[in-house]
mmCIF file of N, CA and C in Angstrom:
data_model
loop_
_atom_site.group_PDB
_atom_site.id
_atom_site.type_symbol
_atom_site.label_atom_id
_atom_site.label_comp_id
_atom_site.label_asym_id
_atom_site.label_seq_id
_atom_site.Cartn_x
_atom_site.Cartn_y
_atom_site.Cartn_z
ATOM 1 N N UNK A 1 44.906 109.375 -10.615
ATOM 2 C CA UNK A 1 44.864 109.538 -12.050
ATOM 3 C C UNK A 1 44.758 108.129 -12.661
ATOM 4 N N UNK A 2 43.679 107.871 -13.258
ATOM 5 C CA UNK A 2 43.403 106.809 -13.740
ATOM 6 C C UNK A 2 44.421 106.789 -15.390
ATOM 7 N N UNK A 3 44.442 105.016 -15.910
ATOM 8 C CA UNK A 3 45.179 104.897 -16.704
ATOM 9 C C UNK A 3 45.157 105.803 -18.314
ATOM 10 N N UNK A 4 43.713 105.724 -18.592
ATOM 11 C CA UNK A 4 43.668 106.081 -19.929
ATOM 12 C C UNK A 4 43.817 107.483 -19.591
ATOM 13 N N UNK A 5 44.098 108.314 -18.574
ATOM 14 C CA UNK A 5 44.106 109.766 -18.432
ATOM 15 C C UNK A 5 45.830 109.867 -18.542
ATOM 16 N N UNK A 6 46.527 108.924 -18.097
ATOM 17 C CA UNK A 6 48.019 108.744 -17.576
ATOM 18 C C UNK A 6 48.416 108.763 -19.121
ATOM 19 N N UNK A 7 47.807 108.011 -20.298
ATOM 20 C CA UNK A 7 47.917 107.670 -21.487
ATOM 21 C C UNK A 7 48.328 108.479 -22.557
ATOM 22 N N UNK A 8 47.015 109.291 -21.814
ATOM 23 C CA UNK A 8 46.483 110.652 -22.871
ATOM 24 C C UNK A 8 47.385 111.828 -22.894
ATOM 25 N N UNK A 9 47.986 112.335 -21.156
ATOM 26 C CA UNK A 9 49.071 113.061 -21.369
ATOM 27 C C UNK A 9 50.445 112.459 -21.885
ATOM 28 N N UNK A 10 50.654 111.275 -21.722
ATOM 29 C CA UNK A 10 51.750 110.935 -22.198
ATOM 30 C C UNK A 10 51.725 111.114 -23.922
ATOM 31 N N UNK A 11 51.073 110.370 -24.277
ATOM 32 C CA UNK A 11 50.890 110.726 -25.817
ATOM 33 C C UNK A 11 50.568 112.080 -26.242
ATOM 34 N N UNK A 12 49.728 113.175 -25.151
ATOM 35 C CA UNK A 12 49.724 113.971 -25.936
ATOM 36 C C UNK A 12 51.208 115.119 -25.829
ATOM 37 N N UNK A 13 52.246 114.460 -24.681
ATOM 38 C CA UNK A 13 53.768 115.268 -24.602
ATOM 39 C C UNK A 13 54.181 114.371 -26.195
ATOM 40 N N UNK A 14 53.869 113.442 -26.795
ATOM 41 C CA UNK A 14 55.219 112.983 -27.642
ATOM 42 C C UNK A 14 54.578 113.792 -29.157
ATOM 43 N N UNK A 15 53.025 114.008 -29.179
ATOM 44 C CA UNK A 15 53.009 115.609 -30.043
ATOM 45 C C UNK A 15 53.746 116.615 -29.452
ATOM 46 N N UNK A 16 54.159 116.966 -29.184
ATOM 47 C CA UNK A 16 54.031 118.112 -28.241
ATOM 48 C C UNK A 16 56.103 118.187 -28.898
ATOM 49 N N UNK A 17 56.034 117.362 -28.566
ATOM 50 C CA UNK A 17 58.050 117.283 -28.935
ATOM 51 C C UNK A 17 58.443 116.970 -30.198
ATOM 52 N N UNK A 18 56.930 116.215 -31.127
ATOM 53 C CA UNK A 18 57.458 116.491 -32.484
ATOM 54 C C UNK A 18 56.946 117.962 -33.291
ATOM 55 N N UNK A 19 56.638 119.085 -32.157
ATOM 56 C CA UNK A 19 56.239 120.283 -32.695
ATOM 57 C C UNK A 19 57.106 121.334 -32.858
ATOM 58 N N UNK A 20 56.857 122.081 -33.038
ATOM 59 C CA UNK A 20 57.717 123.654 -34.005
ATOM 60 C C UNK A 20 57.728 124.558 -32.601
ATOM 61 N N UNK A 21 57.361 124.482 -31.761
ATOM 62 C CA UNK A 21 56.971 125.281 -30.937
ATOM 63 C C UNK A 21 58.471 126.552 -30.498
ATOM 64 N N UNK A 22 58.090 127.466 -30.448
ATOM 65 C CA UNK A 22 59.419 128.149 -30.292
ATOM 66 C C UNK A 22 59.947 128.246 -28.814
ATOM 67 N N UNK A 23 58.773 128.096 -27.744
ATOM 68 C CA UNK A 23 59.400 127.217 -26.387
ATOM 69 C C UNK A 23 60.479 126.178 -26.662
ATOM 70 N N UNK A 24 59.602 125.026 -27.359
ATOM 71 C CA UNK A 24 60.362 124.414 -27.244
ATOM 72 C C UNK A 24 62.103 124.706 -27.714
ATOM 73 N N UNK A 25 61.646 125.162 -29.299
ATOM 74 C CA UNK A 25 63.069 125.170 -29.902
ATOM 75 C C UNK A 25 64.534 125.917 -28.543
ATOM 76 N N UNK A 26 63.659 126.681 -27.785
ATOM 77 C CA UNK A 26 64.367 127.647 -26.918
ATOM 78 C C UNK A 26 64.861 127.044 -26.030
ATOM 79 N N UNK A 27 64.451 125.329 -25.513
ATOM 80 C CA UNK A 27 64.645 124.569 -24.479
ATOM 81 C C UNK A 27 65.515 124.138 -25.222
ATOM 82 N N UNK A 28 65.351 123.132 -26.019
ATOM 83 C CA UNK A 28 66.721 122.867 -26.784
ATOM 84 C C UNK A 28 67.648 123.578 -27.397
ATOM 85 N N UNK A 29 68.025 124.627 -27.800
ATOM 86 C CA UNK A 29 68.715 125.674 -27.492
ATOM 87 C C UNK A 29 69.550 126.105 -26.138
ATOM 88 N N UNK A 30 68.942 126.162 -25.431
ATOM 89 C CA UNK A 30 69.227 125.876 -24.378
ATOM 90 C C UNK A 30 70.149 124.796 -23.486
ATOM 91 N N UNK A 31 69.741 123.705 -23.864
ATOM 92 C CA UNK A 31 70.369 121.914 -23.281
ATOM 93 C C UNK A 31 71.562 122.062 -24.077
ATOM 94 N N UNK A 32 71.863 122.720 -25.468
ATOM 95 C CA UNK A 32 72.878 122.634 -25.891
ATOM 96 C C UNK A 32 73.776 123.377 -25.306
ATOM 97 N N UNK A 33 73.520 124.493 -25.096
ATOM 98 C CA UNK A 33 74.476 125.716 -24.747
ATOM 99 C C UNK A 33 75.094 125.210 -22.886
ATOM 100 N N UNK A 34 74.027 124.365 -22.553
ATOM 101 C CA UNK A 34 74.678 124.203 -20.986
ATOM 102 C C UNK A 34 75.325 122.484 -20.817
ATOM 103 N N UNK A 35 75.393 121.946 -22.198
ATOM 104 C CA UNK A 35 76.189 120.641 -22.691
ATOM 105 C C UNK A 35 76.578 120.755 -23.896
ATOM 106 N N UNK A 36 77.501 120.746 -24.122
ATOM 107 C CA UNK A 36 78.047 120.870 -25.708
ATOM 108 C C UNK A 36 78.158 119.443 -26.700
ATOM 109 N N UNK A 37 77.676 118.523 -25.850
ATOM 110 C CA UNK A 37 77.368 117.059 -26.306
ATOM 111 C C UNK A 37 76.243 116.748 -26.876
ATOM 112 N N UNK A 38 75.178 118.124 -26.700
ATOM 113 C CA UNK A 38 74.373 117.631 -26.826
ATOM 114 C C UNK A 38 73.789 118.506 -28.414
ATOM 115 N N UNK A 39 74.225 118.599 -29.308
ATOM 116 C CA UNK A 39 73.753 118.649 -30.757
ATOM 117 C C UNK A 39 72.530 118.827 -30.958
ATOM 118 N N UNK A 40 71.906 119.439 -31.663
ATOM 119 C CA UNK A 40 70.670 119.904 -32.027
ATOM 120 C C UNK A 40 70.064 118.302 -32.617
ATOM 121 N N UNK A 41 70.997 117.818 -33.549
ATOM 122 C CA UNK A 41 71.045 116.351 -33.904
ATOM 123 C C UNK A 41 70.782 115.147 -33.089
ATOM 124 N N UNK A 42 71.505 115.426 -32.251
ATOM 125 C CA UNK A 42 71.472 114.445 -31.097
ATOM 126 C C UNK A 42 70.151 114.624 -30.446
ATOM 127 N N UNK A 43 69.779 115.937 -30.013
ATOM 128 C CA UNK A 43 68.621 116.162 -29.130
ATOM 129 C C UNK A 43 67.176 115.849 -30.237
ATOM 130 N N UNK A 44 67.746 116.172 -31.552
ATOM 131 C CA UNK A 44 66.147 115.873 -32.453
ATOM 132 C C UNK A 44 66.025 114.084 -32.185
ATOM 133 N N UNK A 45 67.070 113.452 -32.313
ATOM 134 C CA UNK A 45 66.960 112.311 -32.777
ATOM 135 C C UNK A 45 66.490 110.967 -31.713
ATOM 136 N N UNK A 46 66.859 111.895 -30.461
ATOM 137 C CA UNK A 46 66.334 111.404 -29.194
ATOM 138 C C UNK A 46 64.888 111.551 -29.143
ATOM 139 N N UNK A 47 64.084 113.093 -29.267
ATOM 140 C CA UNK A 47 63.656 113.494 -29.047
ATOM 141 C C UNK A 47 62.321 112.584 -29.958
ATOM 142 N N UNK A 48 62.577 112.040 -31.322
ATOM 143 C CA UNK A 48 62.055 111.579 -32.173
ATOM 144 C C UNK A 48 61.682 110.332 -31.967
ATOM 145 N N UNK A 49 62.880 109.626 -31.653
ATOM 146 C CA UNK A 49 62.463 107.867 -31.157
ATOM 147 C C UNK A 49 61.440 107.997 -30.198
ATOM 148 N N UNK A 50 61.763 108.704 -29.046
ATOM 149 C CA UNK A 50 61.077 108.617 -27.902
ATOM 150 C C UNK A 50 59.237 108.648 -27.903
ATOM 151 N N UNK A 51 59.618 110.171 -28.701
ATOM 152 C CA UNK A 51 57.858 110.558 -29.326
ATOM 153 C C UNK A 51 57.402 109.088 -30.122
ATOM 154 N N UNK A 52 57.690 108.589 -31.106
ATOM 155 C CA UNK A 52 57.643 107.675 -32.436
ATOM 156 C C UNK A 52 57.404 106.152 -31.886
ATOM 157 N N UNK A 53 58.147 106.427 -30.912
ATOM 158 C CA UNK A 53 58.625 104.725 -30.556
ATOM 159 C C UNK A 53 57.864 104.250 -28.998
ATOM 160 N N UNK A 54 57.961 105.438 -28.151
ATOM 161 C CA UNK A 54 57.366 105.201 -27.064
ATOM 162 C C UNK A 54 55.996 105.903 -26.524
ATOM 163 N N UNK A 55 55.590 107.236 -27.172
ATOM 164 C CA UNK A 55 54.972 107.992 -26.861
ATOM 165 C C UNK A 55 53.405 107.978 -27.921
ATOM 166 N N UNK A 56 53.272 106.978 -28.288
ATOM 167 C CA UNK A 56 52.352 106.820 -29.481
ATOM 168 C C UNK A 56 51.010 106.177 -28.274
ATOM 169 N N UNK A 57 49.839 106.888 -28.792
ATOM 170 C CA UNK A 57 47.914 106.238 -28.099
ATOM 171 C C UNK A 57 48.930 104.429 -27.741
ATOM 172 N N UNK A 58 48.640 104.107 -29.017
ATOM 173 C CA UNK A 58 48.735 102.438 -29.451
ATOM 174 C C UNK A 58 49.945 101.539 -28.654
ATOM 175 N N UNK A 59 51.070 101.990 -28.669
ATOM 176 C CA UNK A 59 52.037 101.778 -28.080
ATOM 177 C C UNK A 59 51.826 101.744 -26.446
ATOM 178 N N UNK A 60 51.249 102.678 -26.164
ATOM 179 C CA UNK A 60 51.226 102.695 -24.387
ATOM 180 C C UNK A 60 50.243 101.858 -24.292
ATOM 181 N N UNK A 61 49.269 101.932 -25.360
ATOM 182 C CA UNK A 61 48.480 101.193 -24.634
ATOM 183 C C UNK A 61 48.565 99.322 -24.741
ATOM 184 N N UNK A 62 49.416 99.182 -25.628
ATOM 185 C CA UNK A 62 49.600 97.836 -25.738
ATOM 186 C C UNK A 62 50.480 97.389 -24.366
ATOM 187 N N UNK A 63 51.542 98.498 -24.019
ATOM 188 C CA UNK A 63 52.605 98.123 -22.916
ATOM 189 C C UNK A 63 51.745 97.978 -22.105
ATOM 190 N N UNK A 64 51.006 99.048 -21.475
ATOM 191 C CA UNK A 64 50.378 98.621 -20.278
ATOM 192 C C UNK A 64 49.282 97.217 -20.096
ATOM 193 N N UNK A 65 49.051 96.900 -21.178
ATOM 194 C CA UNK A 65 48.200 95.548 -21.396
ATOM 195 C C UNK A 65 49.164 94.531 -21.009
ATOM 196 N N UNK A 66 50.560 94.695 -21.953
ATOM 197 C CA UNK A 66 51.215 93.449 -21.663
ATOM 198 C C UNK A 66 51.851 93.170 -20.358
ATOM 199 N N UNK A 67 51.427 94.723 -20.067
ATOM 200 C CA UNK A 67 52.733 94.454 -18.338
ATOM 201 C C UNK A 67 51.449 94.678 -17.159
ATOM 202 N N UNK A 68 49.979 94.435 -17.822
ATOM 203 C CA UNK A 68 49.254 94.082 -16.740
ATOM 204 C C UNK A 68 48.854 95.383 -15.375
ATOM 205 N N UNK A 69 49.389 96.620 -16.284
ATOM 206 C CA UNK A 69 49.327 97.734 -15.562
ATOM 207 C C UNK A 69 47.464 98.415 -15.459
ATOM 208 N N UNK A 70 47.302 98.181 -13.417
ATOM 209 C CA UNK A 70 45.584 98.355 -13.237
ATOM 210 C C UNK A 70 45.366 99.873 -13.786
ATOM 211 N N UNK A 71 43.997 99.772 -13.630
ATOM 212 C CA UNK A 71 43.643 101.126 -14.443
ATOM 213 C C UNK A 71 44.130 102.093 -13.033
ATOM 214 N N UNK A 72 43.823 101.716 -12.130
ATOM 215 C CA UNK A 72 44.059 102.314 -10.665
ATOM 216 C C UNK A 72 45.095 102.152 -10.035
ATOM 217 N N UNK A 73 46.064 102.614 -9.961
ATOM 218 C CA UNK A 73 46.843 102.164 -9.265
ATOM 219 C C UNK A 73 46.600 102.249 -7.181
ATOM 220 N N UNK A 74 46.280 101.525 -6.621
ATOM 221 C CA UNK A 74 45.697 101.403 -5.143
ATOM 222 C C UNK A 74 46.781 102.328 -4.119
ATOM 223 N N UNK A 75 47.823 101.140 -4.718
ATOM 224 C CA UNK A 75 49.587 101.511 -3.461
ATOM 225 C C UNK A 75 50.588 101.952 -3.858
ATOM 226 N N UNK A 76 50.597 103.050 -5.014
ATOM 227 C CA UNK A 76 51.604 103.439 -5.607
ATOM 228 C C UNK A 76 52.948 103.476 -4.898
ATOM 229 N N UNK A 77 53.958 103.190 -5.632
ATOM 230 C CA UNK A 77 54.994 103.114 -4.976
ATOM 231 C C UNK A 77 56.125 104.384 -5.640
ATOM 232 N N UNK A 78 57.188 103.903 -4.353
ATOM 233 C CA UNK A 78 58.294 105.439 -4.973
ATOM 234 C C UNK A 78 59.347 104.826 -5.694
ATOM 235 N N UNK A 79 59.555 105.569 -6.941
ATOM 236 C CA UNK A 79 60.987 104.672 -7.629
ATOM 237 C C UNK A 79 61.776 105.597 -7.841
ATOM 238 N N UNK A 80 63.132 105.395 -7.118
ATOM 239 C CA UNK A 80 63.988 106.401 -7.454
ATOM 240 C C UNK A 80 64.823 106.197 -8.381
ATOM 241 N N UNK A 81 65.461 107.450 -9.626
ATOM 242 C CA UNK A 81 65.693 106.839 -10.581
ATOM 243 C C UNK A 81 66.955 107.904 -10.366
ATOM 244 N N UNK A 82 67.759 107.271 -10.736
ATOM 245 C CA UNK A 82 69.014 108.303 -10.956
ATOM 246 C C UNK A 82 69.632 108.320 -12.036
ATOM 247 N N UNK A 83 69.686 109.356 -12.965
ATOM 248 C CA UNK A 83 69.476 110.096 -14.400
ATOM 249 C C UNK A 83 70.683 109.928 -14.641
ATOM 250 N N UNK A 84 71.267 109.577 -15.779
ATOM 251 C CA UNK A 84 72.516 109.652 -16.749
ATOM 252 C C UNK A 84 72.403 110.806 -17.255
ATOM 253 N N UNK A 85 73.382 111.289 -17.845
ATOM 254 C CA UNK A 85 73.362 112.375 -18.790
ATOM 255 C C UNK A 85 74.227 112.547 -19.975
ATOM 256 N N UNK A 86 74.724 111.232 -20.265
ATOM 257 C CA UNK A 86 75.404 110.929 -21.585
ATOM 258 C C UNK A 86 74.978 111.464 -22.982
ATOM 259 N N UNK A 87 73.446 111.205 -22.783
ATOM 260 C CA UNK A 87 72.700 110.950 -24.331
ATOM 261 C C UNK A 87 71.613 111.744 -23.579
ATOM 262 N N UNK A 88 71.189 113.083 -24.696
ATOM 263 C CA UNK A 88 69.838 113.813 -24.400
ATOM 264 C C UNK A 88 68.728 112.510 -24.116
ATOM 265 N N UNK A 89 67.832 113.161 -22.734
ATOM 266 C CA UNK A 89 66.822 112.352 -22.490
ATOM 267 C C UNK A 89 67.161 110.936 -22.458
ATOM 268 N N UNK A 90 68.134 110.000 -21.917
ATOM 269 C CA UNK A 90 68.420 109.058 -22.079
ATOM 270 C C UNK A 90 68.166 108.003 -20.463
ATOM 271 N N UNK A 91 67.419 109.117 -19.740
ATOM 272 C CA UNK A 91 66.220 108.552 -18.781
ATOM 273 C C UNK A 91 64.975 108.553 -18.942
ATOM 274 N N UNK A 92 64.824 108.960 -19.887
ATOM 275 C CA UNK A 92 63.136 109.160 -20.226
ATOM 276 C C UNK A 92 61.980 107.984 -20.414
ATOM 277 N N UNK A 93 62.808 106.679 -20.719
ATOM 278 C CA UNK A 93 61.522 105.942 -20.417
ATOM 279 C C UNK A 93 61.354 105.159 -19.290
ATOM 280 N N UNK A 94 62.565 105.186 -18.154
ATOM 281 C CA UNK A 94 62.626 105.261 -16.803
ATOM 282 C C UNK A 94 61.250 106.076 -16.327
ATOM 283 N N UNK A 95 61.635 107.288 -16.491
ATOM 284 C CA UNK A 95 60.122 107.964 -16.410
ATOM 285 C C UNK A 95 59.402 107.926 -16.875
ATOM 286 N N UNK A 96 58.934 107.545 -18.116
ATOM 287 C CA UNK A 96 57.965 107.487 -18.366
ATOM 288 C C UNK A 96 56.978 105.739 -18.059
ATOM 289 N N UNK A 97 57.707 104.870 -17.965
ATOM 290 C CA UNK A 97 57.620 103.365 -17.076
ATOM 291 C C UNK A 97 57.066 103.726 -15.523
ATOM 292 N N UNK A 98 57.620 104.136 -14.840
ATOM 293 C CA UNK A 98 57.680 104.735 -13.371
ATOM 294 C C UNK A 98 55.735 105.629 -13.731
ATOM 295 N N UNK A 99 55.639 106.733 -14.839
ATOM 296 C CA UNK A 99 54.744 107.458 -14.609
ATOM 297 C C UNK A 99 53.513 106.951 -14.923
ATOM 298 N N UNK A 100 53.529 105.878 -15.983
ATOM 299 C CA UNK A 100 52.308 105.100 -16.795
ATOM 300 C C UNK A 100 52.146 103.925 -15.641
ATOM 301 N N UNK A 101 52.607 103.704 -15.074
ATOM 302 C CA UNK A 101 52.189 102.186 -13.898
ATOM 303 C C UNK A 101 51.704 102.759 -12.666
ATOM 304 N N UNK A 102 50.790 103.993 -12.949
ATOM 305 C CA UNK A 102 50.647 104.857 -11.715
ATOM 306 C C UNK A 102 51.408 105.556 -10.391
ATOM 307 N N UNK A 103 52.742 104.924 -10.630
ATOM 308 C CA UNK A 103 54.076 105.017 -9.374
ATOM 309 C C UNK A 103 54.218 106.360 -9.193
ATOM 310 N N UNK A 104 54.996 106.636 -8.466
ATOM 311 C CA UNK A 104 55.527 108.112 -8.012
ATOM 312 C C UNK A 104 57.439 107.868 -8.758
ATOM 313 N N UNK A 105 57.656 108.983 -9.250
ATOM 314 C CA UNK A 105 59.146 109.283 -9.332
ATOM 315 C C UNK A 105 60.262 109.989 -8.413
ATOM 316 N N UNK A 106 60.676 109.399 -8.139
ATOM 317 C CA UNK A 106 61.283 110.351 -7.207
ATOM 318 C C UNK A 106 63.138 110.430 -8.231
ATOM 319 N N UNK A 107 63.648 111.362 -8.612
ATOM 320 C CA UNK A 107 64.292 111.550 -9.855
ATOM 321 C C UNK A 107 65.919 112.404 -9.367
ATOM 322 N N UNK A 108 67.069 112.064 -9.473
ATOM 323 C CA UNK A 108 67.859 112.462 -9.445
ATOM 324 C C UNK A 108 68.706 112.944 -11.016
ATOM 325 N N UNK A 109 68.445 114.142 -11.355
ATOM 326 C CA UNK A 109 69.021 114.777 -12.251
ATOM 327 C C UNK A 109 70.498 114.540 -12.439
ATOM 328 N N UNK A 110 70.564 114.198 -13.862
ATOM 329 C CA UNK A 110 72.304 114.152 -14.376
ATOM 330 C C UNK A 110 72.591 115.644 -14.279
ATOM 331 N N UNK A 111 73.817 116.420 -13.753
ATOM 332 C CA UNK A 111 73.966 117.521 -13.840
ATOM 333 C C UNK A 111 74.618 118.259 -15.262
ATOM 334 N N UNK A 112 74.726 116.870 -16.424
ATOM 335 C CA UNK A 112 75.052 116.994 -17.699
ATOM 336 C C UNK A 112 73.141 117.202 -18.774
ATOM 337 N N UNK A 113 72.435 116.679 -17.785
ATOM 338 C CA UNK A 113 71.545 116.479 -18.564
ATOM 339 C C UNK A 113 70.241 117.305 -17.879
ATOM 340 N N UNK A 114 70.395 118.632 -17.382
ATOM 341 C CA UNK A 114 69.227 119.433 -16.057
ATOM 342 C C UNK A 114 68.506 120.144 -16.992
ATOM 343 N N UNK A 115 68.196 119.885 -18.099
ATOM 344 C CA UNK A 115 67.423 121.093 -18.989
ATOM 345 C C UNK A 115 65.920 120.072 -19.397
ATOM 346 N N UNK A 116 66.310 119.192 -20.243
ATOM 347 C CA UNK A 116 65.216 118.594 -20.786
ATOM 348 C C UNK A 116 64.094 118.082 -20.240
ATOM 349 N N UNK A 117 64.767 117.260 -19.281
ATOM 350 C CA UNK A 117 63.828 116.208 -18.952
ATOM 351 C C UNK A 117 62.705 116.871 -17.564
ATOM 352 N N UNK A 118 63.447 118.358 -16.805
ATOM 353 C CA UNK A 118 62.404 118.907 -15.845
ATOM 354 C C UNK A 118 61.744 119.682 -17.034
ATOM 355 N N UNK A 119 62.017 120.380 -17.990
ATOM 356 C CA UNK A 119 60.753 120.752 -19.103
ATOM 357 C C UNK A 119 59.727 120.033 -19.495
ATOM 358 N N UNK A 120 60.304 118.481 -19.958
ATOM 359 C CA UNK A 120 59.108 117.720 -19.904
ATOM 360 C C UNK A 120 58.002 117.198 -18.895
ATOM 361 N N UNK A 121 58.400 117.261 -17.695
ATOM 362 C CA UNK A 121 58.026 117.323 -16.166
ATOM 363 C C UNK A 121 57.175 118.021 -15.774
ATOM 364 N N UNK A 122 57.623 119.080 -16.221
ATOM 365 C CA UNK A 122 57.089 120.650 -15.818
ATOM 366 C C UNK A 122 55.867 120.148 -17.021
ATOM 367 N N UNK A 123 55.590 119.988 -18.116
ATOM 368 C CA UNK A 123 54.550 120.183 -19.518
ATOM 369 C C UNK A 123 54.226 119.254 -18.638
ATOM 370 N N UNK A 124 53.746 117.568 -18.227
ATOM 371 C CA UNK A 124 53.161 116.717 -17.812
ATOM 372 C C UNK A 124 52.277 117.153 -16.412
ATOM 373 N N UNK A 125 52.912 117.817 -16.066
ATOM 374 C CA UNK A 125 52.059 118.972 -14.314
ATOM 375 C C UNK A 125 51.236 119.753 -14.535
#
């Protein structure tokens, strides 16, 4: 998967999470009911930076310029990331770093945090 394709789904998940969708609302619905930490508030506000701040065409594409990321990645490598679950999605640009530099994830789920972040996983597949 070449870069500007890696780009395109990424930006097009951070529409995707500032939408109405009643999946979605049902996933978050959901993350709350199986963490009680995690606030409809909390999960919008995560959910918002991430889209806003990290998930923008312009934004990825400036990161990957500055961090020199090939359009190809040749020797992808495995990064294992092992997930907090303090703060909704509060591994997410772990993954999403790991997914835009062509790498493989290899991902250990917070068992506070098992709802969100394989939904977004699952939409990127």
């Amino acid at each position: 998967m070449n870069l500007p394709y890696r780009i395109q789904i990424l930006s097009e998940l951070g529409r995707y999470m500032l939408s109405d969708s009643n999946l979605w609302k049902d996933v978050k619905e959901k993350s709350y009911r199986e963490n009680g930490w995690f606030i409809p508030e909390f999960i919008n506000l995560a959910v918002s930076n991430i889209a806003k701040q990290f998930l923008k065409k312009e934004v990825l594409e400036n990161w990957a310029t500055s961090e020199n990321v090939p359009e190809v990645n040749q020797t992808p490598c495995k990064a294992g990331i092992i997930m907090a679950g303090n703060i909704p999605l509060v591994g997410f640009h772990d993954i999403m770093s790991v997914l835009l530099s062509g790498n493989i994830a290899l991902i250990k789920l917070s068992s506070d945090d098992n709802v969100l972040i394989p939904f977004f996983l699952k939409l990127l597949v």
